CSV table of C-alpha atoms in Angstrom, one decimal:
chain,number,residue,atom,x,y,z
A,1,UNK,CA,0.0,0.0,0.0
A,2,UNK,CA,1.4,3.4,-0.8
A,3,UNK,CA,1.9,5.6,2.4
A,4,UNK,CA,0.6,9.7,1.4
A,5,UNK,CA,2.1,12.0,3.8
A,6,UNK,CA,-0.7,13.6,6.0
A,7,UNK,CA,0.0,17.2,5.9
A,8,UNK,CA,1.3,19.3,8.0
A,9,UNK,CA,-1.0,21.1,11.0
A,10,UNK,CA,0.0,24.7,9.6
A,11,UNK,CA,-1.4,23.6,5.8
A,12,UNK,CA,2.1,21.9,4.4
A,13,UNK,CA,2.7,18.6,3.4
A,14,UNK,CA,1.1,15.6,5.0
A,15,UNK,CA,2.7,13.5,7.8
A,16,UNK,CA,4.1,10.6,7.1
A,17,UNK,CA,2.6,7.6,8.2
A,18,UNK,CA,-1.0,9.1,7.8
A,19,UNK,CA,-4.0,9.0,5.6
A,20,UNK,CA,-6.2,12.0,4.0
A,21,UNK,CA,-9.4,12.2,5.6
A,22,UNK,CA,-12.6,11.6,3.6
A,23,UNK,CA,-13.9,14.7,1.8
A,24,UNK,CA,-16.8,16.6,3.3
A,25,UNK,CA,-20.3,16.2,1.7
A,26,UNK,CA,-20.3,20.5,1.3
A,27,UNK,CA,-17.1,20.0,-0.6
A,28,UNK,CA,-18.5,17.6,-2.9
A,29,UNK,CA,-19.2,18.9,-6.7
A,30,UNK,CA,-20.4,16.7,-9.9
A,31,UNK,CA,-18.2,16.7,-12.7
A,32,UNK,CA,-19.1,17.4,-15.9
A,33,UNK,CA,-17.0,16.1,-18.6
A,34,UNK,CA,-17.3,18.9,-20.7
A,35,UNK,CA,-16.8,21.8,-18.1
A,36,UNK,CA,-13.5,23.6,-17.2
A,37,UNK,CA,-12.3,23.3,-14.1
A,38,UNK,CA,-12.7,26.1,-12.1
A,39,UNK,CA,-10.4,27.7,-10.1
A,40,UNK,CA,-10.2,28.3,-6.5
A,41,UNK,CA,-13.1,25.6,-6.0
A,42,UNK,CA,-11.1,22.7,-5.3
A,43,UNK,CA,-10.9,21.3,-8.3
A,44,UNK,CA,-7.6,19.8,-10.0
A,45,UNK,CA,-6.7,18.9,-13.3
A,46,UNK,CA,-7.0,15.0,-12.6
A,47,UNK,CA,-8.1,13.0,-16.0
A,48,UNK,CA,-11.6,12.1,-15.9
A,49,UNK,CA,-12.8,9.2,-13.9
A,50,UNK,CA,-13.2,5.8,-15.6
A,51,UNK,CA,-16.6,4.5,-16.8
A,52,UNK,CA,-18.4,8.0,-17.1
A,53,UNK,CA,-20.9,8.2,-19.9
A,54,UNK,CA,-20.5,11.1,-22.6
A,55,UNK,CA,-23.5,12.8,-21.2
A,56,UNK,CA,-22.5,13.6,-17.4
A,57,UNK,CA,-20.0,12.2,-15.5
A,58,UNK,CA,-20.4,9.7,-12.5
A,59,UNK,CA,-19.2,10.9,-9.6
A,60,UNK,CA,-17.1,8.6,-7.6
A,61,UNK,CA,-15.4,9.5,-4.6
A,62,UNK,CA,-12.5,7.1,-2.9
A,63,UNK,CA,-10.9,7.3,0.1
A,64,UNK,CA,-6.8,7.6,-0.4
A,65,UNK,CA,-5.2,5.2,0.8
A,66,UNK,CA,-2.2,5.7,3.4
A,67,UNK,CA,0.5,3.3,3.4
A,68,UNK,CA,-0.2,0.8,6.6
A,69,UNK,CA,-3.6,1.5,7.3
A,70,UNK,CA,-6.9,-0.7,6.0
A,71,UNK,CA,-10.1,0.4,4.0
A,72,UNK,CA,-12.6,1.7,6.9
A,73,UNK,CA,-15.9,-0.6,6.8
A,74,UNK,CA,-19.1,0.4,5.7
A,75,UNK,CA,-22.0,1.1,8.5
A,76,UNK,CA,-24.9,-1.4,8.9
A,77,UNK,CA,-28.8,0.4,7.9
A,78,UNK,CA,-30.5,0.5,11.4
A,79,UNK,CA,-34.5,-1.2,11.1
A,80,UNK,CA,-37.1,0.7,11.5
A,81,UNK,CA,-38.5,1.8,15.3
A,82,UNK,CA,-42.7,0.1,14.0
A,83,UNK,CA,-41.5,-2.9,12.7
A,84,UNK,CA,-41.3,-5.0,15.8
A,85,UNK,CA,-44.6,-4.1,17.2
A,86,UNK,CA,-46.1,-4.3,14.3
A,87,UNK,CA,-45.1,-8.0,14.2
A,88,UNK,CA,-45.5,-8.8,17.9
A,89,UNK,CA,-49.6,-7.3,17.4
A,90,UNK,CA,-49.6,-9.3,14.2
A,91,UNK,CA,-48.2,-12.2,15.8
A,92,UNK,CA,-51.0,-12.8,18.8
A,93,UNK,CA,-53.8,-11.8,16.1
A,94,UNK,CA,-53.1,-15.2,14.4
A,95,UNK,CA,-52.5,-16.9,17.6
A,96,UNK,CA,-55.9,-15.7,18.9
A,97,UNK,CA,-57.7,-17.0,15.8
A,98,UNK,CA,-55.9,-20.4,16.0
A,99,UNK,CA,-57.0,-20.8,19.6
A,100,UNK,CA,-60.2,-20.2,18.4
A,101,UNK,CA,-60.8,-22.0,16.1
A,102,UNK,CA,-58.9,-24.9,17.9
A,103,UNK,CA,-61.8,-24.3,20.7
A,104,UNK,CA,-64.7,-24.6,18.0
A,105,UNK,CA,-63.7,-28.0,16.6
A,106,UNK,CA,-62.9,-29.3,19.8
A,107,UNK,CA,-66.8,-28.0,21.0
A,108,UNK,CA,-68.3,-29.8,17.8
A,109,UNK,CA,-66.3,-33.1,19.0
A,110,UNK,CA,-67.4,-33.3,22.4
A,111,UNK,CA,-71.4,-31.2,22.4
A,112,UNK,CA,-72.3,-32.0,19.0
A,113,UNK,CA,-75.5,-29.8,17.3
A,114,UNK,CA,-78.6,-31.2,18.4
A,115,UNK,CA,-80.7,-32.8,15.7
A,116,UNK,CA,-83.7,-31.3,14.5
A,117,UNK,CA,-86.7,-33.7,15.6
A,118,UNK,CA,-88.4,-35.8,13.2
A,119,UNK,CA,-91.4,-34.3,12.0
A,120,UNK,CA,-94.6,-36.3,13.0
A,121,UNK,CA,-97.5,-35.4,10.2
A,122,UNK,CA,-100.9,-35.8,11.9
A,123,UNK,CA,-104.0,-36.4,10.1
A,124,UNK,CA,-105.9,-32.7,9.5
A,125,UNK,CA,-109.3,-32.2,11.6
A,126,UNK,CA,-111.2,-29.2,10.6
A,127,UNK,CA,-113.2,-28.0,13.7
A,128,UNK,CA,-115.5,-25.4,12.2
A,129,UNK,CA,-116.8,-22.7,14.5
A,130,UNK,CA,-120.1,-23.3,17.1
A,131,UNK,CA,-123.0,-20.5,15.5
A,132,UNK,CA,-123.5,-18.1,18.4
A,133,UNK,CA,-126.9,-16.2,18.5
A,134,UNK,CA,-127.0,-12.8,19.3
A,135,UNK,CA,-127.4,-11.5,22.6
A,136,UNK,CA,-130.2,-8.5,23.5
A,137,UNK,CA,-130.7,-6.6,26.3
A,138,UNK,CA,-134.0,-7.4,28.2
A,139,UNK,CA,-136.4,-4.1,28.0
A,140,UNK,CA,-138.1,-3.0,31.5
A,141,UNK,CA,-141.7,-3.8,31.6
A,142,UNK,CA,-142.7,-3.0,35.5
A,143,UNK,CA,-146.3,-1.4,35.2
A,144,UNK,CA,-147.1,-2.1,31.6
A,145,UNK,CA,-150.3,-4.0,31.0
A,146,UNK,CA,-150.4,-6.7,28.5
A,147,UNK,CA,-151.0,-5.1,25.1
A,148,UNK,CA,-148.0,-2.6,26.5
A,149,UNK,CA,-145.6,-5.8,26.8
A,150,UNK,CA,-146.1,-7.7,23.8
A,151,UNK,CA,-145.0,-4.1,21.7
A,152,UNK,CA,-141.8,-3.5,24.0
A,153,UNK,CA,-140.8,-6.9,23.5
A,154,UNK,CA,-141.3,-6.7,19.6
A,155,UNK,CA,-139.0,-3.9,19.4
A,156,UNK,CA,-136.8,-5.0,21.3
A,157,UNK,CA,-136.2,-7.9,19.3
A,158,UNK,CA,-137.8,-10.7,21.4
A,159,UNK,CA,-140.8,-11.5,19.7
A,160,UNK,CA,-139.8,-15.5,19.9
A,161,UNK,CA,-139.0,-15.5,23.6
A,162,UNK,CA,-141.6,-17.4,25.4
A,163,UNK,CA,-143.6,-15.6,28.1
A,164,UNK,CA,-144.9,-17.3,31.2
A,165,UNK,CA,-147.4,-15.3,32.9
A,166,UNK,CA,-148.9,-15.7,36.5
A,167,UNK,CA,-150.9,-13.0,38.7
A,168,UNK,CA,-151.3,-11.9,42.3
A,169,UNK,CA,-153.8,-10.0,44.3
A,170,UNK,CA,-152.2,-6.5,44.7
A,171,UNK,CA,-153.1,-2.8,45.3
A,172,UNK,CA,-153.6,-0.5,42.9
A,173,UNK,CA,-154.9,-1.0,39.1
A,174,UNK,CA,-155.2,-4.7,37.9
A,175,UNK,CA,-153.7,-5.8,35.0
A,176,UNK,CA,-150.4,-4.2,35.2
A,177,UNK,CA,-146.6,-5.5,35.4
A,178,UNK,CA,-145.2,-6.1,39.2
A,179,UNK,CA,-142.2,-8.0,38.2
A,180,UNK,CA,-140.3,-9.6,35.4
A,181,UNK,CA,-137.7,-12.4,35.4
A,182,UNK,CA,-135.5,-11.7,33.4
A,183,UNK,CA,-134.6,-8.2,35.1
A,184,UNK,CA,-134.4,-4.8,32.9
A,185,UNK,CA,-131.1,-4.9,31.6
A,186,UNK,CA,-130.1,-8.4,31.4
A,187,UNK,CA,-128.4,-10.0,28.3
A,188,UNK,CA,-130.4,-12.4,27.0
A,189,UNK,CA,-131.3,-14.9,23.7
A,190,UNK,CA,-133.8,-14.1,21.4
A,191,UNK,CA,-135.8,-17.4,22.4
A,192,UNK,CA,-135.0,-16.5,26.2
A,193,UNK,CA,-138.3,-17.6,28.7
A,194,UNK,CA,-139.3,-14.2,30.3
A,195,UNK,CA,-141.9,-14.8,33.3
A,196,UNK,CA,-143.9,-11.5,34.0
A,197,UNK,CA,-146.3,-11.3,37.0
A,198,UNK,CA,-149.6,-9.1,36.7
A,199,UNK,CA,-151.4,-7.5,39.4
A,200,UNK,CA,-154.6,-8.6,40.6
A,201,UNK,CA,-157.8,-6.7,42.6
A,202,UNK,CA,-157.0,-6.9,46.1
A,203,UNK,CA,-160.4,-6.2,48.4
A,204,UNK,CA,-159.8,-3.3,50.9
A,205,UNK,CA,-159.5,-5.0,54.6
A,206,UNK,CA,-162.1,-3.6,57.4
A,207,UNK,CA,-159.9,-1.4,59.5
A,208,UNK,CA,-162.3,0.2,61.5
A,209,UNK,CA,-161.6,0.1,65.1
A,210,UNK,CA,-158.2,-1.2,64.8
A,211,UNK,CA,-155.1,0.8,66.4
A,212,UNK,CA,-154.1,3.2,64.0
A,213,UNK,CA,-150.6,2.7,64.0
A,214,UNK,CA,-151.4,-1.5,63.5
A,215,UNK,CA,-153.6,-0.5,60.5
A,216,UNK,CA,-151.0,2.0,59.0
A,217,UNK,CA,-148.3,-0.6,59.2
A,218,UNK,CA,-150.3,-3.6,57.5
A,219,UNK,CA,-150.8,-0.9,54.4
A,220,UNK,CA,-147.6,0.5,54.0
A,221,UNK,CA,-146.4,-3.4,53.7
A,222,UNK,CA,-148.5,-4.3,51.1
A,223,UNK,CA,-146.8,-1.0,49.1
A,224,UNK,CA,-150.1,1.7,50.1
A,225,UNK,CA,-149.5,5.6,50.8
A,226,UNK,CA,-151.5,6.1,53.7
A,227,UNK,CA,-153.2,9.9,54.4
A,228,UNK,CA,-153.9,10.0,58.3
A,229,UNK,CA,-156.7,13.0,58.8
A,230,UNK,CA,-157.5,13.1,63.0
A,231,UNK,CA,-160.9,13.5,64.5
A,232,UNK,CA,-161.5,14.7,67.6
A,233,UNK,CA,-163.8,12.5,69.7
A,234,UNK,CA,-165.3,11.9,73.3
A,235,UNK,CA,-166.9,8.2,72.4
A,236,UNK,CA,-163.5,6.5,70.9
A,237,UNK,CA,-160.5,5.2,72.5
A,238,UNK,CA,-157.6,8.0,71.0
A,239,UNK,CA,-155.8,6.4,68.2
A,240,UNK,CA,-158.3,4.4,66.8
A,241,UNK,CA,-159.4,4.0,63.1
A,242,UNK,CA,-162.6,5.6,62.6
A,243,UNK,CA,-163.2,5.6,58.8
A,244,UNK,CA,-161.4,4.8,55.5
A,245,UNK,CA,-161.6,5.7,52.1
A,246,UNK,CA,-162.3,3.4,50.0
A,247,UNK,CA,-164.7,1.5,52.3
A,248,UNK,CA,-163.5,-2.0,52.9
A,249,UNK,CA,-164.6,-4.9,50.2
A,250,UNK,CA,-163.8,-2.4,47.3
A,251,UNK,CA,-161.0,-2.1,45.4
A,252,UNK,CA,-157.6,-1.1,47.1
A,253,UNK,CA,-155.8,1.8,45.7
A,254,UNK,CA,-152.2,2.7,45.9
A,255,UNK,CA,-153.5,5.5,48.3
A,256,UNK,CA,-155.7,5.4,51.4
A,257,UNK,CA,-157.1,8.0,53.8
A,258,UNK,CA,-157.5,6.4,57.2
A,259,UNK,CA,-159.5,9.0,59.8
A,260,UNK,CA,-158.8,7.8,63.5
A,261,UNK,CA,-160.0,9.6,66.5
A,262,UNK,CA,-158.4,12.4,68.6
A,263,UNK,CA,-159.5,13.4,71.9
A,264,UNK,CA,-158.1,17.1,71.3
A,265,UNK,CA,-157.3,19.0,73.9
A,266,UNK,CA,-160.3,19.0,77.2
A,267,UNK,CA,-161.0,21.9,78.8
A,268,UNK,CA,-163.8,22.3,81.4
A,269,UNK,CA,-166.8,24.5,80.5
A,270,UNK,CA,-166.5,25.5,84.5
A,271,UNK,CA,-162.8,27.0,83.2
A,272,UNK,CA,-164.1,29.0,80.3
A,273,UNK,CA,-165.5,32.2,79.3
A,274,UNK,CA,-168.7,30.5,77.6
A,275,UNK,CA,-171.4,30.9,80.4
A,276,UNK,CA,-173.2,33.1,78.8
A,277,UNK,CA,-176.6,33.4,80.7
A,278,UNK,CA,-177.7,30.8,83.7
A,279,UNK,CA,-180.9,30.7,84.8
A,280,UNK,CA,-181.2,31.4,88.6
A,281,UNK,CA,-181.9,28.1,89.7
A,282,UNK,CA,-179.0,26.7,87.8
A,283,UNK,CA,-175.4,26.8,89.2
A,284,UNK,CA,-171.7,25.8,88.1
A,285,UNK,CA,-169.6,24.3,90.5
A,286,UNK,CA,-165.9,23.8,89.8
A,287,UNK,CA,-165.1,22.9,93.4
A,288,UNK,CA,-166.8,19.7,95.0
A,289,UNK,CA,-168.9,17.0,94.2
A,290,UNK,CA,-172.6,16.3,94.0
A,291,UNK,CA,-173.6,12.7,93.9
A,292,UNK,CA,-175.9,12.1,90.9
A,293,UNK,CA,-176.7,9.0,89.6
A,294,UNK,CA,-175.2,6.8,92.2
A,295,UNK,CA,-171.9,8.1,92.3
A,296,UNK,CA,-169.9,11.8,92.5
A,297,UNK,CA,-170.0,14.1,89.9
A,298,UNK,CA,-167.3,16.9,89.6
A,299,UNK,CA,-166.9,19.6,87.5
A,300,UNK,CA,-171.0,20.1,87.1
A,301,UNK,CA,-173.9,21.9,86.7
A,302,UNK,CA,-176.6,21.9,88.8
A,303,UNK,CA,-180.2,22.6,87.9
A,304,UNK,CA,-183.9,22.6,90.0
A,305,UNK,CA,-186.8,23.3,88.7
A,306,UNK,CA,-190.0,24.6,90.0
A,307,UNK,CA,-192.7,26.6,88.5
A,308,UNK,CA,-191.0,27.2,85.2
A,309,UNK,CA,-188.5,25.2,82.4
A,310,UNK,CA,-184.6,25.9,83.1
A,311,UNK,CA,-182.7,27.1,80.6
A,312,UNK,CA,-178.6,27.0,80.3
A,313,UNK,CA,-177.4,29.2,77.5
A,314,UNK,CA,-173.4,28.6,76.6
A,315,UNK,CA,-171.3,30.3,74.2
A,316,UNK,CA,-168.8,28.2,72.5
A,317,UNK,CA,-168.5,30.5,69.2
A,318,UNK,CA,-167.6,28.0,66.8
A,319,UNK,CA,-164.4,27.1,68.1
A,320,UNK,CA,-165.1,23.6,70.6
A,321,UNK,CA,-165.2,20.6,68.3
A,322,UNK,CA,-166.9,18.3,71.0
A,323,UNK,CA,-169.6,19.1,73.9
A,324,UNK,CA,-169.4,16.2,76.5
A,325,UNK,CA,-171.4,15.7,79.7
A,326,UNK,CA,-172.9,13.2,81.9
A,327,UNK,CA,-176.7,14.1,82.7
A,328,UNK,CA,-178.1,11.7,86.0
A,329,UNK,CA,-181.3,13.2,88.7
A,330,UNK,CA,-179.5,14.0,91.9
A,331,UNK,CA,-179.9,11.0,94.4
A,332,UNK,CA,-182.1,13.4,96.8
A,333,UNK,CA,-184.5,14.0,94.0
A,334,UNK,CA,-188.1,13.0,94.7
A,335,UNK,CA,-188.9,12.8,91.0
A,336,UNK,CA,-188.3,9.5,88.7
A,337,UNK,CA,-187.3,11.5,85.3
A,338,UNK,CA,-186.6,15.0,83.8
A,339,UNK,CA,-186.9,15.6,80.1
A,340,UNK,CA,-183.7,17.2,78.5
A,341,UNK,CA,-183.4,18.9,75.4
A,342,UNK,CA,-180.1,20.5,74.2
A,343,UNK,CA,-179.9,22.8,70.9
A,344,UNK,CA,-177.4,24.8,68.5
A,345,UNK,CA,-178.1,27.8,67.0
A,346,UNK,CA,-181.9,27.0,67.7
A,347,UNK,CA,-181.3,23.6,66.4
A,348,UNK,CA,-182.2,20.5,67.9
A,349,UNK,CA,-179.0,18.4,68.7
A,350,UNK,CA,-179.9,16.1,71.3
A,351,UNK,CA,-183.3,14.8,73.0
A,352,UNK,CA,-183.5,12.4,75.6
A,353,UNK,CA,-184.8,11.5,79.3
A,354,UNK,CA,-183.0,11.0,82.3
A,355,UNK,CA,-184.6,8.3,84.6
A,356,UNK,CA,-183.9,8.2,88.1
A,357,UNK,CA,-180.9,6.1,89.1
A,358,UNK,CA,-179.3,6.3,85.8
A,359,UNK,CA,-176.1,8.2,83.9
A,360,UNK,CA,-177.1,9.1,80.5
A,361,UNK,CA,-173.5,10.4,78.3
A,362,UNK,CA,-173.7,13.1,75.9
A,363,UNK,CA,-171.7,13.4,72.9
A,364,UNK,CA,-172.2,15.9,70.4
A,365,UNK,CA,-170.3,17.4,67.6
A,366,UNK,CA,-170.5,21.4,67.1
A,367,UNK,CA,-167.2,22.5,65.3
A,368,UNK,CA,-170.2,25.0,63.4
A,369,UNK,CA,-172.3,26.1,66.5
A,370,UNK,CA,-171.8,29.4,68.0
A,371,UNK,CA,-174.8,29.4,70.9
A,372,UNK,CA,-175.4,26.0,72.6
A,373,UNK,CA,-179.0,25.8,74.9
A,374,UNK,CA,-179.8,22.7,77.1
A,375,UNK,CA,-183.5,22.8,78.4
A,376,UNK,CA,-184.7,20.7,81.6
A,377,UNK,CA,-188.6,20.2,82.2
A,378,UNK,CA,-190.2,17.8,84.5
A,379,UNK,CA,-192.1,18.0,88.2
A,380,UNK,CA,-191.8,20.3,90.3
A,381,UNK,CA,-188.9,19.9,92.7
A,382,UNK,CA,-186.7,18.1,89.9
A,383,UNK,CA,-182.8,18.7,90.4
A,384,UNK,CA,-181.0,17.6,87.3
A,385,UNK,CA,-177.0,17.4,88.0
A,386,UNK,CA,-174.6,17.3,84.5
A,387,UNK,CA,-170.9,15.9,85.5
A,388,UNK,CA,-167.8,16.9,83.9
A,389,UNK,CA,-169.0,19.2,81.1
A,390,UNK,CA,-166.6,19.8,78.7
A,391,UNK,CA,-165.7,21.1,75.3
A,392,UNK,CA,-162.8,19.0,73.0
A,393,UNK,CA,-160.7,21.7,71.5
A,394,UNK,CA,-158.4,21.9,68.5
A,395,UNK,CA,-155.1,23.1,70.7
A,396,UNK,CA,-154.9,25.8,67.8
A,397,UNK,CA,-158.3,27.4,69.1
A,398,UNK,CA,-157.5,27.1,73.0
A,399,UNK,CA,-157.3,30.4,73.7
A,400,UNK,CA,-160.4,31.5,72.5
A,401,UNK,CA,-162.2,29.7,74.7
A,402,UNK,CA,-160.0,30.9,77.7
């Protein structure tokens, strides 16, 4: 190998024993055959290099060569910094899938796909569909009478149901609708079986005398509206039936008037302001009794006659409903009867005799009279004794009489 003196440090000849350095790539310039070299840039006037083309010239750059040292080696390309992850991801991708799949034939060997069943054909049964009639809605028929219930069920699209009818004795108007089976409202079939019951004439009972409040009862059951109208009375037990309306044995209605007795409100005619004029052998005792009859008699009047007929003129005015007394001869009297005749408004009311020994009751009615007269004739020496006169009051007229 030839040895090229390095050159010196201060830009002289090169050292001996040393090698020229590798150019720089700035120092570096392409050659072109036809060119001069220029000066000042490097350049030398070496031949041109072997193998260049007429065209341009290849540029080929050696390292001189020193005398005892070797050719330096070339340096290796580096790989790239993605390569190896790139094939360690790529790697376990197809290791994944090989497991995998590995899995899936060793799942088909041991739990093999089930097998479809076999099919079984049965032999075809048509089942066609049961016909179902139409369903209606029962129409209400409570208090129609016949004519009435053959149209409503007509319309109402039942004009094949059967109808059983029976009847029973009830108030009000015969021949009319107390009850239906089915009920109003019901779903039913056209040929349904509907069972009406009709009312019958039921005969008005005999109330008269009964308690009131028994015989108010006993109507309201059977379905009755009962009108209570009060009557004042001396000869009835209070809160008995007197009347009714209709009479009983006729028809019953849906609505009865019962009249039942009221004793009113008693006042004494000793107590009121009614004395109008009493004859002077007459006298009214509040205090005291006068035996008459057989027994006492209190609250009375007291009348004996002599030459003349005794007259006791009262007053009620129209507002006492009832005048009630008990006429008897006094047990002193030497007579055996007195006549007795009492009048309103110059009207005959009542006419009787009293024997001796004997209570006769008076009763009478005068809601209307305004003057009330009771004349006494018989013997001389007759002493006629009324016990516990009174008037029945309506308690709305009281205080009139007061």
């Amino acid at each position: 190998m030839d040895k090229t003196p390095m050159p010196s440090p201060d830009g002289g000849a090169f050292l001996e024993g040393t090698q020229a350095p590798p150019p720089h790539p700035d120092q570096l310039v392409a050659l072109d055959s036809g060119a001069p070299s220029q000066p000042g840039n490097g350049s030398s006037d070496a031949p041109p290099i072997e193998g260049a083309s007429d065209g341009h010239a290849e540029t080929k750059f050696s390292a001189p060569e020193t005398e005892g040292h070797e050719k330096s080696p070339k340096r290796k390309k580096q790989p790239s910094r993605w390569l190896i992850p790139f094939l360690v991801v790529t790697g376990g991708t197809f290791a994944l899938l090989a497991v995998l799949l590995a899995g899936a034939a060793l799942g088909q060997v041991l739990w093999p796909a089930p097998q479809p069943p076999t099919p079984v054909v049965l032999p075809s049964v048509s089942i066609e569909p049961e016909e179902q009639s139409e369903k209606l809605v029962m129409p209400g028929l409570f208090g129609l009478d016949e004519a009435a219930v053959k149209l409503v069920l007509q319309d109402s699209g039942l004009a094949e149901a059967k109808v059983v009818v029976r009847k029973t004795p009830a108030p009000g108007e015969a021949g009319l609708v107390l009850e239906q089976i089915p009920a109003a409202g019901e779903s039913v079939e056209p040929t349904v079986q509907v069972e009406i019951v009709y009312s019958e004439s039921l005969p008005m009972t005999d109330l008269v005398g009964k308690d009131a409040t028994v015989a108010i009862a006993e109507l309201e059951q059977m379905g009755v509206w009962v009108n209570v109208k009060k009557t004042i009375t001396a000869d009835q037990d209070p809160g008995k039936v007197i009347s009714s309306k209709p009479a009983a044995g006729t028809a019953m209605p849906l609505e009865v008037e019962l009249e039942v007795s009221d004793p009113g409100q008693s006042v004494f005619v000793v107590d009121t302001n009614t004395k109008r004029s009493v004859a002077d052998s007459c006298s009214l005792s509040g205090y005291g009794s006068e035996r008459a009859g057989g027994k006492p008699m209190e609250k009375y009047v007291s009348c004996r006659l002599y030459d003349r007929p005794l007259r006791l003129a009262l007053t009620p005015g129209r507002n006492a409903i009832l005048f009630s007394a008990e006429a008897a001869l006094a047990d002193d009297s030497a007579v055996d009867a007195a006549h007795v005749v009492i009048s309103g408004d110059q009207k005959v009311l009542k006419e009787f005799d009293v024997p001796r020994g004997q209570i006769v009751p008076i009763t009478l009615r005068i809601p209307d009279v305004f003057d009330l007269t009771v004349e006494v004739t018989g013997d001389k020496g007759t002493e006629l004794v009324l016990g516990s006169v009174r008037y029945a009051v309506d308690p709305a007229k009281l205080g009139n009489l007061q």
